[in-house]
Coordinates of C-alpha atoms in Angstrom, one line a residue:
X1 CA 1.8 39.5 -81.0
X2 CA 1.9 37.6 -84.4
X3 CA 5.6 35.4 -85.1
X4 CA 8.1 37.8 -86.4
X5 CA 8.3 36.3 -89.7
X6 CA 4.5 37.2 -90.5
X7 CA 5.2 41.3 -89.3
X8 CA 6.1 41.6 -92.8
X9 CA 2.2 41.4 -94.3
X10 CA 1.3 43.5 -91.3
X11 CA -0.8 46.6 -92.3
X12 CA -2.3 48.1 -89.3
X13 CA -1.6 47.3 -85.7
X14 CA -4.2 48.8 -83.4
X15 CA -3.7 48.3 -79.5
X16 CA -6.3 51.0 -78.5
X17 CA -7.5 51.1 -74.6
X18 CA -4.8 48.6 -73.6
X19 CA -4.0 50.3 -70.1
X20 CA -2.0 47.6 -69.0
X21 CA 0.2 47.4 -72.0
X22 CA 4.2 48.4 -71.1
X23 CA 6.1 47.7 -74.1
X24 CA 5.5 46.7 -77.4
X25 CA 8.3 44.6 -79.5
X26 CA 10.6 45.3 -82.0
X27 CA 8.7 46.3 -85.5
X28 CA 11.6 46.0 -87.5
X29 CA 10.5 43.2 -89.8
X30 CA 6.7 45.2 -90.4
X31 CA 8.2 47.2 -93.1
X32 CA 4.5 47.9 -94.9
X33 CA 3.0 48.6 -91.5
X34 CA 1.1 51.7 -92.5
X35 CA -1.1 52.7 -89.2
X36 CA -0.2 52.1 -85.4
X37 CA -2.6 52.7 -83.0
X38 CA -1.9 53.2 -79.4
X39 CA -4.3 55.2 -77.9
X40 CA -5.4 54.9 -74.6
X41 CA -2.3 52.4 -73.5
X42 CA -2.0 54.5 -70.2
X43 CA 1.5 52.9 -69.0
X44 CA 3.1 52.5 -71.9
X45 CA 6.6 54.2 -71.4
X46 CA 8.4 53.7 -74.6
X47 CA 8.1 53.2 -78.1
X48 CA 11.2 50.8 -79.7
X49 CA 13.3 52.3 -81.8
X50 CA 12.9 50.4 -84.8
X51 CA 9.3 52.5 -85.2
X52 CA 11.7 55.2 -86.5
X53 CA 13.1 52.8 -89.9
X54 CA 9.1 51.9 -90.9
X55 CA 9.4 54.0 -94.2
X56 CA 5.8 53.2 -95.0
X57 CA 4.1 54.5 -91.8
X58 CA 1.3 56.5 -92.4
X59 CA -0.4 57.5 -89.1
X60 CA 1.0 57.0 -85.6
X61 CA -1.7 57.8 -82.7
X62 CA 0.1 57.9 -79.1
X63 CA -3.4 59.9 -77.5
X64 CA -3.2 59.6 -73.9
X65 CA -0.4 57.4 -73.6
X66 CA 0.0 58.9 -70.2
X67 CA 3.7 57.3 -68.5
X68 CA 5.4 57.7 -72.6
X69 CA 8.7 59.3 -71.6
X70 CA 10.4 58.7 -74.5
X71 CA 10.2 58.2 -78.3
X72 CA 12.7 57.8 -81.1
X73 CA 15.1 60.8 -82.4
X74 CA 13.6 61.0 -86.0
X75 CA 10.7 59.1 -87.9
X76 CA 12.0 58.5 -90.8
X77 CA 8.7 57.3 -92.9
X78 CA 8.2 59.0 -96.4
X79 CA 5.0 59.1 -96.1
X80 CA 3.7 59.8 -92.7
X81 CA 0.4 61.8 -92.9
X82 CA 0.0 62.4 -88.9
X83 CA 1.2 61.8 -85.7
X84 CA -0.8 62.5 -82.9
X85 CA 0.7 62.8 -79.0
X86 CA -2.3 64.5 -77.6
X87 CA -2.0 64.4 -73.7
X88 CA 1.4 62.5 -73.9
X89 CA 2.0 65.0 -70.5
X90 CA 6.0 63.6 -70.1
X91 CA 6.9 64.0 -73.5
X92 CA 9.7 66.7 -73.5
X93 CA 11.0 66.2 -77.0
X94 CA 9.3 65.5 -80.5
X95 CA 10.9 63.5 -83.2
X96 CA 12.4 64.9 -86.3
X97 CA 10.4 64.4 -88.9
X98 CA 11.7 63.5 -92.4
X99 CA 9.0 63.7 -95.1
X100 CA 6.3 66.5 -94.9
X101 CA 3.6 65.7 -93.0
X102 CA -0.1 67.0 -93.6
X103 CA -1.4 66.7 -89.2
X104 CA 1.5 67.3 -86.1
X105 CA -0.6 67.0 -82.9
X106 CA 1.5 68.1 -80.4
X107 CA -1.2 68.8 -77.7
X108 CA -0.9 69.3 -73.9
X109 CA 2.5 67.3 -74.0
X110 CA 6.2 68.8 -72.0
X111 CA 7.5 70.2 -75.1
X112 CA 9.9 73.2 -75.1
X113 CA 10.8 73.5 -79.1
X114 CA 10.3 71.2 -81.9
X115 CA 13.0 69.7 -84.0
X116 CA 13.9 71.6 -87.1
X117 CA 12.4 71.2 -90.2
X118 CA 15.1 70.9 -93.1
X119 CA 14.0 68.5 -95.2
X120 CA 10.2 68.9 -94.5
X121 CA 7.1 70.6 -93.7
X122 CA 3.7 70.8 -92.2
X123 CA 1.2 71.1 -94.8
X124 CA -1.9 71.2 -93.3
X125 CA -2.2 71.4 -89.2
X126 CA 0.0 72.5 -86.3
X127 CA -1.8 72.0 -83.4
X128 CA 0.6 72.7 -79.9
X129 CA -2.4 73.4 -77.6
X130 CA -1.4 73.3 -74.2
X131 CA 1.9 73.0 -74.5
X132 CA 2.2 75.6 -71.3
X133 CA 6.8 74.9 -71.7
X134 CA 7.0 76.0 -75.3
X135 CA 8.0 80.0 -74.9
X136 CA 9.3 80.2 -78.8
X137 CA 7.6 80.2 -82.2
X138 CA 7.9 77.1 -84.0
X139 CA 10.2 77.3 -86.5
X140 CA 8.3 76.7 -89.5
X141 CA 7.8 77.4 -93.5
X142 CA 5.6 76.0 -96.3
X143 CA 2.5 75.7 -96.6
X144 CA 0.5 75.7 -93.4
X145 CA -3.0 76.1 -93.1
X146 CA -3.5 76.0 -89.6
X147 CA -2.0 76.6 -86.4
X148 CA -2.9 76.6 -83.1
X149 CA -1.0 77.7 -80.0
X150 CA -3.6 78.3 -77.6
X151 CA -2.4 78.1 -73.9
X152 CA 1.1 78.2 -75.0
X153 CA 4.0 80.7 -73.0
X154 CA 5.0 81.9 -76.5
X155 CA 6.6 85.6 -76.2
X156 CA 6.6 87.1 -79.2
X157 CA 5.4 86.2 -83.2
X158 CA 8.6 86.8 -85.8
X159 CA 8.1 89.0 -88.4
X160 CA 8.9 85.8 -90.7
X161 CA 5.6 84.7 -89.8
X162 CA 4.9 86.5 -93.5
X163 CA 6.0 83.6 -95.1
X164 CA 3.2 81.4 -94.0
X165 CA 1.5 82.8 -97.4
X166 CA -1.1 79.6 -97.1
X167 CA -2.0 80.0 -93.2
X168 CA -5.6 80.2 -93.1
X169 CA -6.3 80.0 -89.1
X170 CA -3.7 81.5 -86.8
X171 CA -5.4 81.0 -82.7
X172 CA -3.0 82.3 -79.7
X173 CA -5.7 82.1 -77.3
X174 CA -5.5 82.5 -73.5
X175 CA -1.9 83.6 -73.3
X176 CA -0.7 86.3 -70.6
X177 CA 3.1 87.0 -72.4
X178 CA 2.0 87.9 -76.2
X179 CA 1.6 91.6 -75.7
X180 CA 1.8 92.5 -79.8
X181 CA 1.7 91.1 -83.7
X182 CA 4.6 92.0 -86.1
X183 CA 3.4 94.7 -88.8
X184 CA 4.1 91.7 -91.4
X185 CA 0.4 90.1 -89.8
X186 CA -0.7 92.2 -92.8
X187 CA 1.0 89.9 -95.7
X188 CA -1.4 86.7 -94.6
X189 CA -3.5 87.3 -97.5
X190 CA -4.5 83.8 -96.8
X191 CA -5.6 84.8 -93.3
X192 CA -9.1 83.6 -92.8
X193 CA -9.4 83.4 -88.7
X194 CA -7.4 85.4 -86.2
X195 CA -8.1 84.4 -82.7
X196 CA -6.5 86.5 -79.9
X197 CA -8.9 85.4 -77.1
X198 CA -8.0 85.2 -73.4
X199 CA -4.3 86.8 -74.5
X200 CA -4.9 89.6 -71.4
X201 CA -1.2 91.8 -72.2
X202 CA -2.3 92.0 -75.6
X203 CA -2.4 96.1 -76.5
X204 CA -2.3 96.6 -79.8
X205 CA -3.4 95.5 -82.6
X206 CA -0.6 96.5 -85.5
X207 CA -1.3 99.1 -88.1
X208 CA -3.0 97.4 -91.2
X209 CA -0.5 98.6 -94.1
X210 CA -2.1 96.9 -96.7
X211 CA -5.5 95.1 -97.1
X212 CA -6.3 91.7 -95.9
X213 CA -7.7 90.2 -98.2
X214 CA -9.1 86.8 -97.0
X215 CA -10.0 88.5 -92.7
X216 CA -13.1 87.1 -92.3
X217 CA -12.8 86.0 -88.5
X218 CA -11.2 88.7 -85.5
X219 CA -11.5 87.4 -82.5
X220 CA -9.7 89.6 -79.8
X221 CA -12.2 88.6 -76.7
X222 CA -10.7 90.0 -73.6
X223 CA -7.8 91.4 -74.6
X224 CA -6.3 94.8 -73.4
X225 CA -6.7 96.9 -76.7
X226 CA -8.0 100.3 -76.6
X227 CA -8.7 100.5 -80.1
X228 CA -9.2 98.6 -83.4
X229 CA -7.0 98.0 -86.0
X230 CA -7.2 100.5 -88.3
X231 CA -7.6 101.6 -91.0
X232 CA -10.1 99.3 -90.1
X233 CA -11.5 99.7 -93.9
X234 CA -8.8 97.2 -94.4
X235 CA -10.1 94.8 -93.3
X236 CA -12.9 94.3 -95.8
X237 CA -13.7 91.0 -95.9
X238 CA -14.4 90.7 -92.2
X239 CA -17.7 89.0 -91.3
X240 CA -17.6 88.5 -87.4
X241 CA -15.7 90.7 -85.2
X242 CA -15.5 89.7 -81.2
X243 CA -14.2 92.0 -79.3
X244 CA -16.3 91.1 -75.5
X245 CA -14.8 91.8 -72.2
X246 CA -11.9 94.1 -74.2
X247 CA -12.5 96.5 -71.3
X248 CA -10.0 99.4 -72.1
X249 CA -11.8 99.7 -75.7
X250 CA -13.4 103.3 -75.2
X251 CA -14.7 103.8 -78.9
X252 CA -14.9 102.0 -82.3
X253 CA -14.0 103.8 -85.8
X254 CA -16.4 105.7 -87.2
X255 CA -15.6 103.9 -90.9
X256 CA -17.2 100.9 -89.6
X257 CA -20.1 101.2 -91.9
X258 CA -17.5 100.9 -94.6
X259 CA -17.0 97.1 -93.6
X260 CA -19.8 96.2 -96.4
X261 CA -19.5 92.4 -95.4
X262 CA -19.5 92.7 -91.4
X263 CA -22.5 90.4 -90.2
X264 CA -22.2 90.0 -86.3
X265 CA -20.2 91.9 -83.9
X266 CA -20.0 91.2 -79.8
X267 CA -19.2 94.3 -77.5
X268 CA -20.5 92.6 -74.2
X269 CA -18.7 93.7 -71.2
X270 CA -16.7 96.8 -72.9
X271 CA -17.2 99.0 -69.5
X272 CA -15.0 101.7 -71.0
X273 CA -17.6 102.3 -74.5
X274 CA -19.6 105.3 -74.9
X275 CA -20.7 105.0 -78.8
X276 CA -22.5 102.8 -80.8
X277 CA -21.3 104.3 -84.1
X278 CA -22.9 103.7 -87.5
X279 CA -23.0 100.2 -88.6
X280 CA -22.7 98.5 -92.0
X281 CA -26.2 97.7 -93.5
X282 CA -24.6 94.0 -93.6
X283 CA -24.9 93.8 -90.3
X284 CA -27.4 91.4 -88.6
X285 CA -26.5 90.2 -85.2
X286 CA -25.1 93.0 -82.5
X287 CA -24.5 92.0 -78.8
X288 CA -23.3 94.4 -76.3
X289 CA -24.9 93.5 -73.3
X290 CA -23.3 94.7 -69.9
X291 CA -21.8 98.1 -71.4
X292 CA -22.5 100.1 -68.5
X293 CA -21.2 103.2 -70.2
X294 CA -22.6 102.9 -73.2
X295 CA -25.5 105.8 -73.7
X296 CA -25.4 106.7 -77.3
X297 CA -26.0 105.1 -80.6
X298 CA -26.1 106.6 -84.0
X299 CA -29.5 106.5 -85.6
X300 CA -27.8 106.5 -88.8
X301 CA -27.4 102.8 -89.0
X302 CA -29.1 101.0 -92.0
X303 CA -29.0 97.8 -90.2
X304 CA -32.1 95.1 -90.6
X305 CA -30.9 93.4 -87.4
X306 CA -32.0 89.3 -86.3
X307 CA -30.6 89.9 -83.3
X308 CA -29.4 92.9 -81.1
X309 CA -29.2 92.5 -77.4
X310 CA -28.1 95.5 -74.9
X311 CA -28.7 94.2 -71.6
X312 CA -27.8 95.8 -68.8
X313 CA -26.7 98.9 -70.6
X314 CA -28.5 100.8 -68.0
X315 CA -26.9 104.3 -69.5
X316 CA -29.3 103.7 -72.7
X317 CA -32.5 103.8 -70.2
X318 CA -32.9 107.6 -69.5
X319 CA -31.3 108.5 -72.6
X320 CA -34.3 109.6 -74.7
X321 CA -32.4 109.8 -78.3
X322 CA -30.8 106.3 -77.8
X323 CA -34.4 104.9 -77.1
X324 CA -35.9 106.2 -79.9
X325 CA -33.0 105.4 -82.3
X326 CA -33.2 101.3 -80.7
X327 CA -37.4 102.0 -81.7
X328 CA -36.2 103.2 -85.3
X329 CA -34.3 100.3 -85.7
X330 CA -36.7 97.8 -84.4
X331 CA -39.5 99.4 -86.7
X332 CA -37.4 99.3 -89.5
X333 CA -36.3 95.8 -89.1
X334 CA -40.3 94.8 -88.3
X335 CA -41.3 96.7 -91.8
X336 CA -39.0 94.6 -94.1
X337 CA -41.0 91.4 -93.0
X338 CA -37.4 90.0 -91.3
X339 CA -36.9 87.8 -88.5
X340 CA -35.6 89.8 -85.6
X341 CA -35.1 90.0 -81.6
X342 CA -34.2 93.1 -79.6
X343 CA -33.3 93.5 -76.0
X344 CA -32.8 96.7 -73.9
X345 CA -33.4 98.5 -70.9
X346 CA -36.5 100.2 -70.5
X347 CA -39.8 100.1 -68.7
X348 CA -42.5 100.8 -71.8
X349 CA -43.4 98.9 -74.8
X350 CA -42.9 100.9 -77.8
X351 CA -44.9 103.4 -78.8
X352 CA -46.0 102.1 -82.1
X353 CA -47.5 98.5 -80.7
X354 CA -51.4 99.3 -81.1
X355 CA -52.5 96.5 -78.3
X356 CA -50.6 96.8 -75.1
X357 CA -51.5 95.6 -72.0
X358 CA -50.4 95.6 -68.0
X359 CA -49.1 92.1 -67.0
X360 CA -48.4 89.3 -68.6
X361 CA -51.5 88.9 -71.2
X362 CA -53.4 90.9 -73.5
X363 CA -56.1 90.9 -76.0
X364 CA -56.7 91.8 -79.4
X365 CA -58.7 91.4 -82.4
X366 CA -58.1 89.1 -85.0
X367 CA -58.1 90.0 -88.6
X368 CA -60.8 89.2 -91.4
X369 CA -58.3 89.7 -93.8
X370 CA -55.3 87.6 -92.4
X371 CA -54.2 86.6 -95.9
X372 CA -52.5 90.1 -95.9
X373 CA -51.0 89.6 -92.5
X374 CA -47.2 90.3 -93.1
X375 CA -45.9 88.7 -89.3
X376 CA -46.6 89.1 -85.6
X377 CA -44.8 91.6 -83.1
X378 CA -45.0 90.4 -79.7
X379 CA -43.7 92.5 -76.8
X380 CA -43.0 92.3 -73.2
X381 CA -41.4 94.4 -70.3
X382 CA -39.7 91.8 -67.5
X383 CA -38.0 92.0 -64.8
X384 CA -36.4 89.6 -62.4
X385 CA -37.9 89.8 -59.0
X386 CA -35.5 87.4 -57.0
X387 CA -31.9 87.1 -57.3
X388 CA -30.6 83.3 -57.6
X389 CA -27.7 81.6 -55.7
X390 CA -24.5 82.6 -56.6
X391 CA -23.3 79.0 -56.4
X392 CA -25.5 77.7 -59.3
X393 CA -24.1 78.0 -62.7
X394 CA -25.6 79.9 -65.4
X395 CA -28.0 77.9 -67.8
X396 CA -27.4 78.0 -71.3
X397 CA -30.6 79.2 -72.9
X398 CA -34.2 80.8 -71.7
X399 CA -36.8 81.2 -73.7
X400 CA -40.3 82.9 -74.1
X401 CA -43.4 81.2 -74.3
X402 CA -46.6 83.0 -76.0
X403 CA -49.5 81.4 -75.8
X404 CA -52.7 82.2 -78.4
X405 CA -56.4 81.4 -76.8
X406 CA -59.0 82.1 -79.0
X407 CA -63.2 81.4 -78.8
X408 CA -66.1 82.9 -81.1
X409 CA -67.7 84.6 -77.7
X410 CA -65.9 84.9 -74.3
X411 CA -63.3 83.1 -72.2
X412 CA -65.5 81.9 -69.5
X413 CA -66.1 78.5 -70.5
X414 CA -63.5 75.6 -70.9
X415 CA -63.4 74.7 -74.6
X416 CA -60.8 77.2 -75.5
X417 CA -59.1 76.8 -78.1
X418 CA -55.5 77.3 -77.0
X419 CA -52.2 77.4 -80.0
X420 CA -48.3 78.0 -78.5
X421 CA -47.7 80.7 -81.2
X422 CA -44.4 80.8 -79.8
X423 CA -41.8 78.7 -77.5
X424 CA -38.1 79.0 -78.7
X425 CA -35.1 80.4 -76.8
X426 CA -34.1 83.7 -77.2
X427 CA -31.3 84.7 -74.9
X428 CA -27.8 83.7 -74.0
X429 CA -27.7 82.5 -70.9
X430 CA -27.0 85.4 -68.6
X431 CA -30.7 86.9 -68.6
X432 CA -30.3 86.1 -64.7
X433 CA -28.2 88.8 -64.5
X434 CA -30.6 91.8 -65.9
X435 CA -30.6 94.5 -63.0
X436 CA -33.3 96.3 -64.2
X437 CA -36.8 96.2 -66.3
X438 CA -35.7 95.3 -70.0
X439 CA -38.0 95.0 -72.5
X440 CA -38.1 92.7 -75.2
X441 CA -39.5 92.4 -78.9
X442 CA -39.8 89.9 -81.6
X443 CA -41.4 90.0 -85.0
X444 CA -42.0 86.9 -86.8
X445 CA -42.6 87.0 -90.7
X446 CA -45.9 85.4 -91.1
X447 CA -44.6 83.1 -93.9
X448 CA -41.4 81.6 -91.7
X449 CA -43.2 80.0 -88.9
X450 CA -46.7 80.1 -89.1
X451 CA -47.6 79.4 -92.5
X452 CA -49.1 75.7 -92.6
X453 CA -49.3 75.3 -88.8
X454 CA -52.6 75.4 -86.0
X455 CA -52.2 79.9 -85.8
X456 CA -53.0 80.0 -89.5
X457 CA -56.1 77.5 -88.5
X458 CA -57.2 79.8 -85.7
X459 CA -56.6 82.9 -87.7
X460 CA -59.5 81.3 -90.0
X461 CA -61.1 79.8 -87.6
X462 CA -61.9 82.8 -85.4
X463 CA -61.4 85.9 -87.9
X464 CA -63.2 89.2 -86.5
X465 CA -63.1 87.5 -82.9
X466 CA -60.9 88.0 -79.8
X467 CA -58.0 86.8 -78.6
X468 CA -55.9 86.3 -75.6
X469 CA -52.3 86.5 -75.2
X470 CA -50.1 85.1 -72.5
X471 CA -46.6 85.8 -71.9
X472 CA -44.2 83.7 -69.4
X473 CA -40.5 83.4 -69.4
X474 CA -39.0 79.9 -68.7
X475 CA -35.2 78.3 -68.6
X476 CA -33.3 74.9 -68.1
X477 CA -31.4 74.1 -64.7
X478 CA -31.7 74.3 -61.2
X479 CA -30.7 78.4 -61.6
X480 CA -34.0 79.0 -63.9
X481 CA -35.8 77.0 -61.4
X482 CA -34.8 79.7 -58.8
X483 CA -35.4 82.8 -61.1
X484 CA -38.8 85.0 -60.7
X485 CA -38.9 86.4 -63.8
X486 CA -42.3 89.0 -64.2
X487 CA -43.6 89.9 -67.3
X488 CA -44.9 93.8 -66.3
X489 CA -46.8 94.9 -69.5
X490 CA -46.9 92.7 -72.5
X491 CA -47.8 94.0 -76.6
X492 CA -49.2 92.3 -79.7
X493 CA -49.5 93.5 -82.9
X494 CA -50.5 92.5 -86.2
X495 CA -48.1 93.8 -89.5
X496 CA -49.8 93.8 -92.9
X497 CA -48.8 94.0 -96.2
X498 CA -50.1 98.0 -96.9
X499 CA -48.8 99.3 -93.7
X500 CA -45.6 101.0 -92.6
X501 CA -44.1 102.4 -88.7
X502 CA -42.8 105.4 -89.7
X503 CA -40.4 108.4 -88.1
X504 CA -43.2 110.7 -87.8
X505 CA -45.4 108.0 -85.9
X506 CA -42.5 108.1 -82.9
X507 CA -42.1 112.5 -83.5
X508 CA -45.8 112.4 -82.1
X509 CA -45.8 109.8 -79.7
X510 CA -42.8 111.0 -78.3
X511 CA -45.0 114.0 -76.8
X512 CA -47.2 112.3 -75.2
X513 CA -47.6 111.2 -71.3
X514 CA -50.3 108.5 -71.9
X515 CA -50.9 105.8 -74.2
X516 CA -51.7 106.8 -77.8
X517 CA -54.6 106.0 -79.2
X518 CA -54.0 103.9 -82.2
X519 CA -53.0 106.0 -85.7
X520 CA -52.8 103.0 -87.9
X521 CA -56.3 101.5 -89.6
X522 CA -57.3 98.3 -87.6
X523 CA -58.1 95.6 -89.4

């Protein structure tokens, strides 16, 4: 350490990674110290107290300062931005802070309460993460914008959390003792994310007396509630609603299409729900795989869907109005010319792909006039033939491989030409799961991936000739490695400009037993 008499020019002192560091000396004379870093100095035990009088100290890190016991009664700086104790795991008591301070991080340390805040505030970020001893609700006020108390033992949030008119994140995950919100949650009108997650006692959501006006982000992931917050028209502004694993939750509101701004909604692993009601038009992304109950959905739904999965929602699969209202969907979604992916139970490609096939490739005829071409629908029916280890964890992404082999004459010879129309992951990592055939379909616009690349090149190349299709699935990790996944029957069609799969095309296929001939012009 520099001579005393030279602390005074001292700025910054940074220490980081010294594990063998103790103590530190007295800091008195560094009265324009502004930063002190002490990250990582694993046996320090105490701080001297002269850090409290440095009135110019801007940000303190004590990260992972592992054996600190102890730190000063108050830090009395005027202009102390943040002060970080993250994994500080014997710290029992926090300083009192005098000036306002924009960043407390508080994580994984002993705490029980903080010190009070007379004089000050947080403006920005309250982060107490971990802190598995604090069992009240900070005492706080101003202007927060964020605060996080996942993994805490907190009981109960005061009604005076109303006063927190600038909070704009509010997370209680994975806490066992918060079994309610005060009615005031309503007056947030800053409110941007609400995340409930893990909290398994939690019951009910409070009545919404007034509109939320900023609600963009509800997360209440396995939580106890049997219902959603109503009236759910309230919540207008909401754009991602998670509600997976709630397994009480029998049905959702049927004003949900009134939530005009509602893009993505997850109802995996809701055993208890029956209905799909009507969605918002909004809404693009819908994931409820593992409902086994589930065995209706409302055809009324406007939706142009990029992604909606149903996994395992093995009610849907001899349920003849809830296959044809996913088909509506998947049509609709494929006429608009929009990027989309469906999963669902089922053993037949749909009845409106002209070129199907048994097994895993197909062929069909390319088009003359592939200028028109709007996108590609590719299909397949899959099933998982052997179980994998229990022991191996699930991999984080699978994904389907096409592959396009086109020549003027035959495929007998070995100067194919051969394009990967298609390789990208599609699912989210529990496809080793599926108990049953699911199919699958995907419609690329022909403008979003192909345009410029080798498939426009064959499509000119080989226009008015055949060609082959092959479907496999693949995945990362020792766990795909292990998975026999079979593509059954596999379909290809071609979408172009001047055509439309209408209602009445399903009315008459729906009759009958065998394949349909095809009722659109081939081109």
């Amino acid at each position: 350490m520099p001579n005393q008499g030279y602390l005074v020019h001292l700025k910054e002192l940074d220490l980081r990674g010294c594990k063998y560091l103790t103590t530190i000396p007295n800091l008195s004379n560094a009265k324009n110290i502004e930063t002190i870093d002490l990250e990582g100095c694993e046996r320090l035990t105490e701080l001297p107290s002269s850090i409290q009088y440095l009135d110019k100290l801007e940000n303190l890190n004590l990260r992972h300062c592992a054996m600190l016991m102890s730190l000063p009664d108050k830090l009395d700086s005027n202009y102390l931005k943040e002060f970080h104790l993250t994994r500080c795991s014997n710290v029992k008591k926090c300083p009192e802070i005098s000036s306002n301070i924009a960043l407390l991080d508080l994580r994984y340390t002993a705490i029980t309460d903080l010190p009070p805040f007379q004089n000050s505030t947080v403006q920005n970020e309250l982060d107490l993460t971990g802190c598995s001893n604090l069992c009240k609700f900070p005492d706080i006020s101003g202007n927060i914008k964020h605060l996080c108390l996942t993994d805490s033992a907190i009981e109960e949030v005061p009604s005076s959390i109303q006063f927190l008119t600038g909070l704009v994140r509010l997370i209680i995950k994975n806490n066992r003792k918060l079994l309610k919100l005060p009615d005031s949650i309503c007056m947030l009108k800053s409110l941007k994310v609400l995340d409930l997650s893990g909290c398994t006692n939690f019951e009910c959501f409070p009545e919404i007396l007034e509109p939320m006006d900023s609600l963009s982000n509800l997360f209440l992931r396995q939580t106890s509630i049997k219902e959603l917050p109503s009236p759910i028209e309230h919540l207008g502004r909401l754009t991602r609603l998670i509600l997976d694993s709630c397994k009480k939750i029998a049905s959702l509101s049927s004003t949900m299409h009134q939530l005009s701004r509602l893009n993505m909604i997850d109802l995996s692993c809701c055993d208890s729900l029956r209905v799909l009601p009507q969605f918002p038009q909004s809404l693009k992304n819908l994931k409820a795989n593992h409902c086994k109950s589930l065995e209706t959905l409302s055809s009324k739904s406007e939706c142009n869907f990029q992604n909606m999965h149903l996994a395992n929602c093995l009610e849907l699969e001899g349920k003849v109005d809830a296959q044809f209202a996913i088909q509506i969907m998947a049509a609709k979604v494929c006429e608009n010319g929009d990027e989309a992916r469906f999963l669902f139970p089922g053993s037949e490609i749909p009845q409106w792909c002209r070129y199907k096939s048994i097994g895993s490739s197909g062929i069909i005829k390319l088009p003359s006039n592939w200028d028109k071409l709007k996108g590609v629908i590719l299909c397949i029916v899959f099933a998982l033939d052997q179980e994998p280890p229990r022991s191996l964890e699930s991999p984080n992404e699978y994904w389907i491989r096409c592959k396009c082999y086109a020549k003027a004459n035959s495929y007998e010879h070995e100067d194919l030409e051969e394009i990967i129309i298609w390789d990208r992951q599609c699912f989210d990592g529990d496809l080793h799961l599926v108990k049953s055939d699911h199919v699958f379909v995907w419609f690329n616009p022909f403008g979003t991936l192909f345009e410029g690349s080798s498939f426009v090149d064959l499509l000119k190349k080989y226009s008015g000739s055949e060609a082959r299709f092959e479907f496999c699935i693949e995945g990362y990790s020792e766990l795909a490695r292990h998975c026999n996944w079979r593509v059954k029957k596999c379909g290809v069609d071609l979408l172009f400009d001047d055509e439309a799969i209408t209602k009445e095309t399903f009315a008459s296929e729906e009759k009958e037993e065998i394949e349909p001939k095809p009722k659109r012009s081939k081109h």
